[in-house]
Short mmCIF file of C-alpha atoms in Angstrom, two decimals:
data_model
loop_
_atom_site.label_atom_id
_atom_site.label_comp_id
_atom_site.label_asym_id
_atom_site.label_seq_id
_atom_site.Cartn_x
_atom_site.Cartn_y
_atom_site.Cartn_z
CA UNK A 54 34.69 -77.32 -90.72
CA UNK A 55 32.08 -76.52 -87.91
CA UNK A 56 34.01 -75.77 -84.41
CA UNK A 57 32.68 -74.57 -81.53
CA UNK A 58 34.18 -72.19 -79.60
CA UNK A 59 33.63 -71.07 -75.86
CA UNK A 60 34.00 -67.66 -74.79
CA UNK A 61 34.73 -67.70 -71.12
CA UNK A 62 35.12 -64.32 -68.93
CA UNK A 63 36.71 -64.70 -65.57
CA UNK A 64 37.68 -62.27 -62.70
CA UNK A 65 41.14 -62.46 -64.05
CA UNK A 66 40.98 -62.19 -68.09
CA UNK A 67 39.32 -63.86 -71.31
CA UNK A 68 40.02 -67.59 -72.11
CA UNK A 69 38.67 -69.39 -75.25
CA UNK A 70 38.15 -72.90 -75.30
CA UNK A 71 37.83 -74.49 -78.87
CA UNK A 72 36.49 -78.05 -80.03
CA UNK A 73 35.34 -79.91 -83.16
CA UNK A 74 31.58 -80.41 -83.73
CA UNK A 75 31.94 -83.53 -81.92
CA UNK A 76 32.98 -81.49 -78.87
CA UNK A 77 34.97 -84.35 -77.52
CA UNK A 78 38.05 -82.49 -76.20
CA UNK A 79 38.80 -78.76 -75.61
CA UNK A 80 41.70 -76.55 -76.43
CA UNK A 81 42.24 -73.93 -73.96
CA UNK A 82 43.98 -70.29 -74.64
CA UNK A 83 44.47 -67.47 -72.71
CA UNK A 84 44.55 -65.38 -70.51
CA UNK A 85 43.74 -62.35 -73.01
CA UNK A 86 43.27 -58.66 -71.39
CA UNK A 87 44.90 -60.58 -68.51
CA UNK A 88 44.41 -59.52 -65.02
CA UNK A 89 41.05 -57.57 -65.63
CA UNK A 90 37.75 -58.68 -64.69
CA UNK A 91 35.55 -59.82 -67.44
CA UNK A 92 31.71 -59.60 -66.79
CA UNK A 93 30.51 -59.73 -70.00
CA UNK A 94 31.42 -61.00 -73.60
CA UNK A 95 29.65 -61.42 -76.69
CA UNK A 96 30.26 -62.58 -80.25
CA UNK A 97 28.81 -60.55 -83.19
CA UNK A 98 28.72 -62.51 -86.35
CA UNK A 99 26.72 -60.26 -88.22
CA UNK A 100 28.00 -58.70 -91.38
CA UNK A 101 30.85 -61.31 -92.11
CA UNK A 102 32.38 -60.29 -88.93
CA UNK A 103 34.01 -62.97 -86.11
CA UNK A 104 33.90 -60.11 -83.78
CA UNK A 105 34.05 -60.81 -79.86
CA UNK A 106 33.73 -57.86 -77.59
CA UNK A 107 34.65 -57.84 -74.20
CA UNK A 108 33.77 -55.60 -71.13
CA UNK A 109 36.76 -55.67 -69.32
CA UNK A 110 37.27 -53.77 -65.97
CA UNK A 111 40.53 -53.00 -64.18
CA UNK A 112 39.92 -52.15 -60.50
CA UNK A 113 42.56 -49.25 -61.03
CA UNK A 114 41.86 -48.20 -64.58
CA UNK A 115 38.30 -48.72 -65.05
CA UNK A 116 36.27 -50.29 -67.40
CA UNK A 117 36.27 -50.12 -71.22
CA UNK A 118 34.86 -52.38 -74.17
CA UNK A 119 37.58 -53.73 -76.04
CA UNK A 120 36.84 -55.90 -79.49
CA UNK A 121 38.70 -58.60 -81.44
CA UNK A 122 38.58 -59.87 -84.75
CA UNK A 123 40.70 -62.54 -84.61
CA UNK A 124 40.15 -64.86 -82.04
CA UNK A 125 42.60 -62.67 -79.43
CA UNK A 126 45.62 -62.27 -81.36
CA UNK A 127 45.00 -58.65 -80.88
CA UNK A 128 42.82 -56.48 -79.22
CA UNK A 129 41.71 -53.23 -80.56
CA UNK A 130 42.29 -51.19 -76.67
CA UNK A 131 40.67 -48.15 -77.03
CA UNK A 132 42.59 -45.09 -76.28
CA UNK A 133 39.69 -43.33 -74.97
CA UNK A 134 37.26 -45.03 -72.96
CA UNK A 135 34.36 -45.70 -75.08
CA UNK A 136 31.42 -45.83 -72.69
CA UNK A 137 31.30 -43.03 -70.86
CA UNK A 138 28.51 -41.13 -68.62
CA UNK A 139 27.54 -37.54 -69.81
CA UNK A 140 29.00 -35.02 -67.62
CA UNK A 141 25.49 -33.77 -66.74
CA UNK A 142 24.43 -37.43 -65.27
CA UNK A 143 26.96 -36.91 -62.42
CA UNK A 144 27.41 -40.65 -63.00
CA UNK A 145 30.69 -42.56 -63.48
CA UNK A 146 31.10 -45.76 -65.24
CA UNK A 147 31.93 -48.90 -62.66
CA UNK A 148 31.52 -52.29 -64.61
CA UNK A 149 29.94 -53.42 -67.98
CA UNK A 150 27.44 -56.19 -67.16
CA UNK A 151 26.27 -56.83 -70.50
CA UNK A 152 27.15 -56.70 -74.31
CA UNK A 153 24.43 -57.54 -77.07
CA UNK A 154 24.47 -57.31 -80.32
CA UNK A 155 20.96 -55.90 -82.08
CA UNK A 156 18.94 -57.80 -84.78
CA UNK A 157 20.64 -59.52 -87.71
CA UNK A 158 19.13 -56.45 -90.34
CA UNK A 159 20.59 -53.76 -87.96
CA UNK A 160 24.12 -55.17 -88.23
CA UNK A 161 25.83 -52.05 -86.74
CA UNK A 162 23.67 -51.80 -83.65
CA UNK A 163 24.77 -53.05 -80.22
CA UNK A 164 23.99 -52.49 -76.68
CA UNK A 165 25.22 -52.73 -73.61
CA UNK A 166 24.15 -52.48 -69.82
CA UNK A 167 26.50 -51.00 -67.12
CA UNK A 168 26.92 -50.50 -63.26
CA UNK A 169 25.65 -47.96 -62.46
CA UNK A 170 22.13 -49.05 -63.96
CA UNK A 171 22.18 -47.61 -67.55
CA UNK A 172 21.66 -48.77 -71.30
CA UNK A 173 24.30 -47.58 -73.99
CA UNK A 174 24.12 -47.87 -77.84
CA UNK A 175 26.02 -48.09 -80.68
CA UNK A 176 24.45 -47.72 -84.30
CA UNK A 177 28.22 -47.70 -85.92
CA UNK A 178 29.64 -50.95 -85.08
CA UNK A 179 30.99 -49.94 -81.94
CA UNK A 180 33.23 -46.69 -82.67
CA UNK A 181 30.75 -44.32 -80.57
CA UNK A 182 28.96 -45.06 -77.91
CA UNK A 183 25.56 -42.98 -76.29
CA UNK A 184 23.97 -43.54 -73.30
CA UNK A 185 20.24 -44.08 -73.88
CA UNK A 186 18.33 -41.14 -72.27
CA UNK A 187 15.02 -42.52 -71.78
CA UNK A 188 15.93 -44.85 -69.35
CA UNK A 189 19.13 -42.98 -67.77
CA UNK A 190 16.73 -39.73 -66.98
CA UNK A 191 13.89 -42.55 -65.60
CA UNK A 192 11.92 -41.14 -62.79
CA UNK A 193 12.62 -44.67 -60.87
CA UNK A 194 16.27 -44.27 -61.08
CA UNK A 195 16.78 -42.71 -57.80
CA UNK A 196 15.08 -45.56 -55.63
CA UNK A 197 16.42 -48.20 -57.85
CA UNK A 198 19.18 -49.95 -55.34
CA UNK A 199 22.23 -52.17 -55.68
CA UNK A 200 22.81 -55.54 -54.86
CA UNK A 201 26.01 -57.26 -53.79
CA UNK A 202 27.45 -56.55 -57.49
CA UNK A 203 26.65 -53.03 -57.42
CA UNK A 204 23.45 -51.25 -59.42
CA UNK A 205 23.99 -53.28 -62.57
CA UNK A 206 21.76 -53.13 -65.78
CA UNK A 207 22.90 -56.96 -66.81
CA UNK A 208 20.39 -58.13 -69.01
CA UNK A 209 19.24 -56.90 -72.12
CA UNK A 210 16.47 -58.87 -74.85
CA UNK A 211 15.92 -57.36 -78.00
CA UNK A 212 12.41 -58.19 -79.77
CA UNK A 213 13.26 -59.80 -83.22
CA UNK A 214 10.57 -59.44 -84.55
CA UNK A 215 9.86 -55.58 -83.38
CA UNK A 216 12.76 -53.13 -83.29
CA UNK A 217 11.31 -50.84 -81.17
CA UNK A 218 10.69 -53.24 -78.27
CA UNK A 219 13.15 -54.28 -75.84
CA UNK A 220 13.10 -55.63 -72.19
CA UNK A 221 16.37 -54.97 -69.75
CA UNK A 222 16.56 -56.10 -66.23
CA UNK A 223 18.13 -54.17 -63.39
CA UNK A 224 19.36 -55.58 -59.84
CA UNK A 225 17.70 -54.21 -57.93
CA UNK A 226 15.02 -52.41 -60.33
CA UNK A 227 13.26 -54.96 -62.20
CA UNK A 228 12.13 -55.47 -65.49
CA UNK A 229 11.33 -52.58 -67.88
CA UNK A 230 10.38 -52.35 -71.68
CA UNK A 231 10.26 -50.16 -73.98
CA UNK A 232 7.97 -50.11 -77.07
CA UNK A 233 9.12 -46.93 -78.86
CA UNK A 234 13.25 -47.71 -79.37
CA UNK A 235 14.31 -46.88 -75.73
CA UNK A 236 12.40 -43.31 -75.65
CA UNK A 237 10.41 -44.05 -72.91
CA UNK A 238 10.55 -47.34 -70.10
CA UNK A 239 7.71 -49.04 -68.42
CA UNK A 240 8.21 -50.88 -65.15
CA UNK A 241 6.98 -54.52 -66.16
CA UNK A 242 7.11 -56.60 -62.86
CA UNK A 243 3.76 -57.61 -62.35
CA UNK A 244 3.47 -60.97 -60.07
CA UNK A 245 7.32 -60.80 -59.37
CA UNK A 246 7.75 -60.87 -55.88
CA UNK A 247 10.69 -58.64 -54.03
CA UNK A 248 11.11 -60.95 -50.79
CA UNK A 249 13.39 -58.22 -49.51
CA UNK A 250 10.58 -55.36 -49.18
CA UNK A 251 8.02 -54.90 -47.09
CA UNK A 252 5.65 -54.56 -50.07
CA UNK A 253 6.24 -57.82 -51.86
CA UNK A 254 4.58 -56.88 -55.26
CA UNK A 255 5.87 -53.35 -55.90
CA UNK A 256 5.66 -51.77 -59.36
CA UNK A 257 9.66 -51.91 -59.18
CA UNK A 258 12.43 -52.71 -57.39
CA UNK A 259 12.56 -56.36 -57.73
CA UNK A 260 16.05 -57.79 -58.12
CA UNK A 261 15.51 -60.01 -61.44
CA UNK A 262 18.75 -61.79 -61.98
CA UNK A 263 18.19 -63.22 -65.40
CA UNK A 264 15.41 -63.22 -68.09
CA UNK A 265 15.51 -65.07 -71.30
CA UNK A 266 13.44 -65.55 -74.39
CA UNK A 267 13.49 -67.47 -77.65
CA UNK A 268 13.40 -65.95 -80.91
CA UNK A 269 10.66 -67.61 -82.29
CA UNK A 270 8.42 -66.32 -79.42
CA UNK A 271 9.08 -62.78 -78.84
CA UNK A 272 6.56 -62.20 -76.28
CA UNK A 273 7.36 -64.98 -73.67
CA UNK A 274 9.67 -64.36 -71.23
CA UNK A 275 11.05 -66.59 -68.47
CA UNK A 276 12.90 -64.82 -65.58
CA UNK A 277 15.10 -66.26 -62.67
CA UNK A 278 14.76 -63.78 -59.64
CA UNK A 279 16.02 -63.26 -56.65
CA UNK A 280 14.09 -65.57 -54.82
CA UNK A 281 11.55 -66.94 -57.78
CA UNK A 282 11.01 -68.42 -61.34
CA UNK A 283 8.71 -66.88 -63.63
CA UNK A 284 7.36 -67.01 -66.86
CA UNK A 285 5.36 -63.92 -69.07
CA UNK A 286 3.16 -64.64 -71.50
CA UNK A 287 1.96 -61.33 -72.47
CA UNK A 288 5.79 -59.95 -73.01
CA UNK A 289 6.01 -58.82 -69.59
CA UNK A 290 2.95 -57.34 -68.80
CA UNK A 291 2.13 -60.14 -66.18
CA UNK A 292 4.28 -62.97 -64.83
CA UNK A 293 3.43 -66.07 -63.29
CA UNK A 294 5.20 -68.38 -60.77
CA UNK A 295 6.59 -71.60 -62.41
CA UNK A 296 9.04 -72.83 -59.40
CA UNK A 297 7.52 -76.15 -58.86
CA UNK A 298 9.73 -79.16 -58.58
CA UNK A 299 12.69 -76.83 -57.82
CA UNK A 300 15.13 -77.51 -54.49
CA UNK A 301 15.29 -73.78 -54.16
CA UNK A 302 14.10 -70.70 -56.44
CA UNK A 303 17.16 -68.80 -55.75
CA UNK A 304 19.85 -68.37 -58.15
CA UNK A 305 21.40 -66.46 -60.71
CA UNK A 306 21.72 -68.16 -64.49
CA UNK A 307 18.86 -69.53 -66.95
CA UNK A 308 19.21 -69.96 -70.36
CA UNK A 309 17.00 -71.28 -73.55
CA UNK A 310 17.04 -73.97 -75.52
CA UNK A 311 18.10 -72.88 -78.99
CA UNK A 312 15.55 -75.15 -81.00
CA UNK A 313 13.12 -75.76 -78.49
CA UNK A 314 11.16 -72.84 -77.14
CA UNK A 315 9.56 -74.39 -74.11
CA UNK A 316 13.01 -75.74 -72.96
CA UNK A 317 14.64 -73.67 -69.91
CA UNK A 318 17.53 -74.44 -67.64
CA UNK A 319 18.69 -72.88 -64.23
CA UNK A 320 21.03 -73.83 -61.63
CA UNK A 321 19.61 -73.48 -58.07
CA UNK A 322 21.19 -71.98 -55.06
CA UNK A 323 20.30 -72.64 -51.85
CA UNK A 324 19.74 -69.42 -50.62
CA UNK A 325 20.31 -65.29 -50.78
CA UNK A 326 22.37 -66.01 -47.15
CA UNK A 327 23.74 -69.47 -48.12
CA UNK A 328 24.71 -69.42 -51.34
CA UNK A 329 25.83 -72.99 -52.32
CA UNK A 330 24.23 -75.69 -54.32
CA UNK A 331 21.09 -77.39 -52.27
CA UNK A 332 22.38 -80.14 -50.58
CA UNK A 333 25.95 -79.93 -52.41
CA UNK A 334 24.51 -81.18 -55.20
CA UNK A 335 25.65 -79.28 -58.56
CA UNK A 336 22.46 -79.86 -60.49
CA UNK A 337 21.07 -78.15 -63.72
CA UNK A 338 17.30 -78.23 -63.78
CA UNK A 339 15.63 -78.20 -67.25
CA UNK A 340 12.07 -77.25 -67.94
CA UNK A 341 10.95 -78.81 -71.46
CA UNK A 342 6.91 -77.60 -70.84
CA UNK A 343 7.98 -74.18 -70.31
CA UNK A 344 7.92 -74.47 -66.46
CA UNK A 345 4.86 -76.87 -65.54
CA UNK A 346 7.51 -79.31 -64.52
CA UNK A 347 11.58 -78.99 -63.63
CA UNK A 348 13.79 -82.12 -64.09
CA UNK A 349 17.58 -82.53 -62.21
CA UNK A 350 20.35 -82.97 -64.60
CA UNK A 351 23.07 -84.40 -62.62
CA UNK A 352 25.13 -87.28 -64.77
CA UNK A 353 28.43 -86.33 -64.77
CA UNK A 354 28.27 -83.51 -61.95
CA UNK A 355 29.29 -83.41 -58.39
CA UNK A 356 26.81 -84.67 -56.11
CA UNK A 357 28.42 -84.57 -52.69
CA UNK A 358 30.04 -81.76 -51.11
CA UNK A 359 29.82 -79.29 -54.41
CA UNK A 360 30.46 -75.70 -53.76
CA UNK A 361 30.37 -74.63 -57.25
CA UNK A 362 27.91 -71.52 -57.90
CA UNK A 363 27.34 -70.12 -61.28
CA UNK A 364 26.26 -66.67 -62.13
CA UNK A 365 23.99 -65.00 -64.17
CA UNK A 366 25.79 -64.86 -67.78
CA UNK A 367 27.49 -67.99 -67.15
CA UNK A 368 24.99 -70.34 -68.33
CA UNK A 369 24.85 -70.45 -72.25
CA UNK A 370 24.04 -72.73 -75.02
CA UNK A 371 25.47 -73.57 -78.26
CA UNK A 372 23.37 -73.58 -81.96
CA UNK A 373 24.30 -77.10 -83.17
CA UNK A 374 21.22 -79.41 -83.65
CA UNK A 375 22.43 -81.48 -80.58
CA UNK A 376 22.48 -78.74 -78.29
CA UNK A 377 25.81 -78.22 -76.30
CA UNK A 378 24.75 -76.49 -72.71
CA UNK A 379 27.85 -74.98 -70.99
CA UNK A 380 28.59 -73.77 -67.54
CA UNK A 381 31.41 -72.03 -65.32
CA UNK A 382 31.53 -71.93 -61.77
CA UNK A 383 33.16 -69.55 -59.61
CA UNK A 384 35.51 -71.90 -58.74
CA UNK A 385 36.95 -71.92 -62.13
CA UNK A 386 35.47 -75.02 -63.62
CA UNK A 387 33.52 -75.38 -66.90
CA UNK A 388 31.26 -78.07 -67.51
CA UNK A 389 29.92 -79.01 -70.67
CA UNK A 390 27.01 -81.16 -72.21
CA UNK A 391 26.64 -82.39 -75.96
CA UNK A 392 23.40 -83.85 -75.25
CA UNK A 393 21.23 -80.85 -74.28
CA UNK A 394 22.19 -81.53 -70.49
CA UNK A 395 21.72 -85.17 -70.66
CA UNK A 396 25.02 -85.90 -69.58
CA UNK A 397 28.16 -83.94 -68.78
CA UNK A 398 31.76 -83.45 -68.64
CA UNK A 399 34.16 -81.27 -66.72
CA UNK A 400 35.90 -79.42 -69.66
CA UNK A 401 38.14 -77.45 -67.86
CA UNK A 402 39.12 -77.52 -64.09
CA UNK A 403 41.39 -74.36 -62.61
CA UNK A 404 40.25 -71.36 -64.38
CA UNK A 405 39.94 -68.08 -62.63
CA UNK A 406 36.38 -67.45 -61.06
CA UNK A 407 34.28 -67.58 -64.25
CA UNK A 408 31.99 -64.68 -64.67
CA UNK A 409 30.40 -65.42 -67.89
CA UNK A 410 30.42 -67.88 -71.07
CA UNK A 411 29.23 -67.66 -74.63
CA UNK A 412 29.21 -70.26 -77.18
CA UNK A 413 29.56 -69.72 -81.08
CA UNK A 414 29.79 -72.18 -83.64
CA UNK A 415 32.18 -71.22 -86.28
CA UNK A 416 32.43 -72.38 -89.76
CA UNK A 417 36.06 -72.12 -90.09
CA UNK A 418 36.10 -72.19 -94.05
CA UNK A 419 34.38 -69.21 -94.52
CA UNK A 420 36.88 -65.89 -94.19
CA UNK A 421 35.78 -63.64 -91.82
CA UNK A 422 35.61 -59.76 -93.10
CA UNK A 423 38.45 -57.98 -91.58
CA UNK A 424 37.23 -54.31 -90.63
CA UNK A 425 39.70 -51.42 -91.49
CA UNK A 426 42.18 -50.45 -88.62
CA UNK A 427 40.95 -48.16 -85.86
CA UNK A 428 43.59 -45.46 -83.78
CA UNK A 429 44.44 -47.43 -81.19
CA UNK A 430 46.73 -49.31 -78.58
CA UNK A 431 47.49 -52.77 -79.72
CA UNK A 432 48.20 -55.19 -76.46
CA UNK B 18 55.73 -23.22 -66.26
CA UNK B 19 56.99 -26.67 -66.52
CA UNK B 20 56.34 -30.28 -64.82
CA UNK B 21 57.42 -33.89 -65.07
CA UNK B 22 54.84 -36.45 -65.20
CA UNK B 23 56.00 -40.19 -64.32
CA UNK B 24 53.85 -42.56 -66.19
CA UNK B 25 53.43 -46.46 -64.88
CA UNK B 26 54.00 -48.97 -66.96
CA UNK B 27 50.28 -50.16 -67.51
CA UNK B 28 49.17 -46.75 -68.65
CA UNK B 29 52.47 -46.29 -70.97
CA UNK B 30 50.74 -47.78 -74.28
CA UNK B 31 48.61 -44.83 -73.78
CA UNK B 32 51.28 -41.98 -73.83
CA UNK B 33 53.37 -43.20 -77.08
CA UNK B 34 55.46 -45.86 -74.81
CA UNK B 35 56.56 -42.88 -72.48
CA UNK B 36 57.41 -43.02 -69.06
CA UNK B 37 58.15 -39.43 -68.35
CA UNK B 38 56.55 -36.66 -70.04
CA UNK B 39 57.41 -33.17 -69.54
CA UNK B 40 54.62 -30.49 -69.97
CA UNK B 41 54.20 -27.00 -69.61
CA UNK B 42 51.18 -25.47 -68.10
CA UNK B 43 50.02 -22.08 -68.69
CA UNK B 44 48.44 -21.43 -65.86
CA UNK B 45 50.16 -19.49 -62.81
CA UNK B 46 50.23 -20.42 -60.75
CA UNK B 47 48.68 -23.85 -61.53
CA UNK B 48 46.92 -26.45 -59.17
CA UNK B 49 47.29 -30.18 -59.55
CA UNK B 50 44.67 -30.19 -62.08
CA UNK B 51 45.48 -27.90 -64.16
CA UNK B 52 49.01 -29.80 -64.71
CA UNK B 53 46.83 -32.85 -65.28
CA UNK B 54 44.48 -31.28 -67.86
CA UNK B 55 47.79 -30.62 -69.87
CA UNK B 56 49.15 -33.91 -69.36
CA UNK B 57 45.24 -34.70 -70.84
CA UNK B 58 45.94 -32.83 -74.09
CA UNK B 59 49.26 -34.78 -74.79
CA UNK B 60 47.73 -38.28 -73.52
CA UNK B 61 44.20 -38.39 -73.47
CA UNK B 62 43.94 -42.18 -73.22
CA UNK B 63 45.94 -41.66 -69.98
CA UNK B 64 42.84 -39.06 -68.68
CA UNK B 65 40.20 -42.01 -68.87
CA UNK B 66 42.55 -44.35 -67.27
CA UNK B 67 43.28 -42.00 -64.22
CA UNK B 68 40.38 -40.11 -63.78
CA UNK B 69 36.08 -40.78 -64.38
CA UNK B 70 34.07 -39.28 -66.71
CA UNK B 71 33.18 -36.80 -64.01
CA UNK B 72 36.74 -35.55 -63.62
CA UNK B 73 37.42 -37.45 -60.20
CA UNK B 74 40.52 -39.10 -59.61
CA UNK B 75 39.65 -43.15 -59.54
CA UNK B 76 39.58 -44.48 -56.15
CA UNK B 77 42.11 -47.02 -56.86
CA UNK B 78 44.64 -44.64 -57.96
CA UNK B 79 47.00 -42.37 -56.71
CA UNK B 80 48.83 -38.91 -57.76
CA UNK B 81 51.86 -37.98 -56.27
CA UNK B 82 53.33 -35.01 -55.62
CA UNK B 83 57.13 -35.22 -55.16
CA UNK B 84 56.48 -37.76 -52.32
CA UNK B 85 53.51 -36.65 -51.20
CA UNK B 86 49.83 -38.11 -51.90
CA UNK B 87 47.18 -35.44 -53.47
CA UNK B 88 44.76 -37.08 -51.61
CA UNK B 89 46.20 -35.60 -48.25
CA UNK B 90 47.05 -31.82 -50.07
CA UNK B 91 43.89 -31.02 -51.33
CA UNK B 92 43.63 -33.11 -54.36
CA UNK B 93 43.24 -31.56 -57.64
CA UNK B 94 43.26 -28.18 -55.78
CA UNK B 95 47.07 -28.82 -54.54
CA UNK B 96 49.32 -26.03 -55.68
CA UNK B 97 52.17 -26.98 -57.96
CA UNK B 98 55.66 -25.57 -58.34
CA UNK B 99 57.98 -25.00 -60.92
CA UNK B 100 59.85 -28.45 -61.64
CA UNK B 101 57.41 -30.50 -59.72
CA UNK B 102 57.78 -34.06 -60.47
CA UNK B 103 53.95 -35.72 -60.24
CA UNK B 104 53.62 -39.40 -60.55
CA UNK B 105 50.53 -41.73 -61.06
CA UNK B 106 50.60 -44.75 -59.09
CA UNK B 107 48.59 -47.69 -59.11
CA UNK B 108 47.04 -47.73 -55.36
CA UNK B 109 47.95 -51.10 -53.20
CA UNK B 110 44.27 -52.21 -53.38
CA UNK B 111 44.42 -55.24 -51.47
CA UNK B 112 41.67 -57.55 -50.01
CA UNK B 113 40.64 -58.18 -53.59
CA UNK B 114 42.08 -61.21 -55.53
#
């Protein structure tokens, strides 16, 4: 039997929601890793695993990656911090913003993106993590500027067809691409506006909030910028403005339909200075033609006096044929659609401020492969 | 020379459940940093929660020697006396909820 699980990161821990494939009623349990801010979650279903990774940050004790193989019954809390900057960098980890399992043919490879902006990689399933030197030592680093959330590397997009190619996004630094497995990185921001700088189209320094890609079209990317919506049809070499028909092109969240590569979702915010939904209406906007036009999706969402905003990783999809779309708000509400955004229901209210949401379709008849235990403190 | 560390509740899972750890410090006279290095050998998981990978005490952690915060007595260079009681505390960190 297939079930849908939502992994919900909040400023106070992880919550798991579960529903049948009909997605009519959600069971909630949590918080896990209570008290810690969870800005990144990922499900790794490769090689028979059912592993969830959480980037867990304590204001007091720092940030670590914590996995669970049993949906939170036990967490494999690392004794020693598993994501650390090398001594010669002079840098110290503040937050883990993104966890990205790698390609299916590299089941032990994952990446994570962190603040201060850097990329870490594991090739042994998460036992050891190493910083990607090519980006750590990038000559642009000294001119990257932190935003309100820090200097964060928050987006990692792998090329499903080319193991050597990857894109990352940094706020504020912009989009960078490697084509040699991370040894070298090139800024790829041509056409993306930096509203907050005197030079509006610099080589780098943009505050790109999120980029998405459909796995069937690796060379096409969509970007939600700090002001601006863009599409690239040439793997990031150039970007075209696609912000026509939206009430604001400022926002954070962006996701792509699991089966329709031209269908993208965003949730606009009024402005950088007034971070609320435009006109007090909580609206998801959808394009079904790669950005040539956008439509408002409002059925079931509050259209008066709405102040919920949605962070960059708190909008996501499941992989069912009738795609589920989900988003969580800073006000602790989680909305769900089971018809690709046509209508919405409030799945749960009253959670802590939601920072990230991931959706997984699980076949509960298939037993997960249980990994060998590692030395760790169990909580 | 011997010192005593008091471990706060959230860090006890990284110290085999101990609330109090007595440590022999080889360096004489030692500084706070030397005593902490000796503690890390006994409880490496505590190290990464108390100091960053650059060896600096995290901003929302306080290390007291007796009743004095080491922030006001010279930080990791603070001299330590034999028998000192060194307590690790999470800071108040108010204003963010």
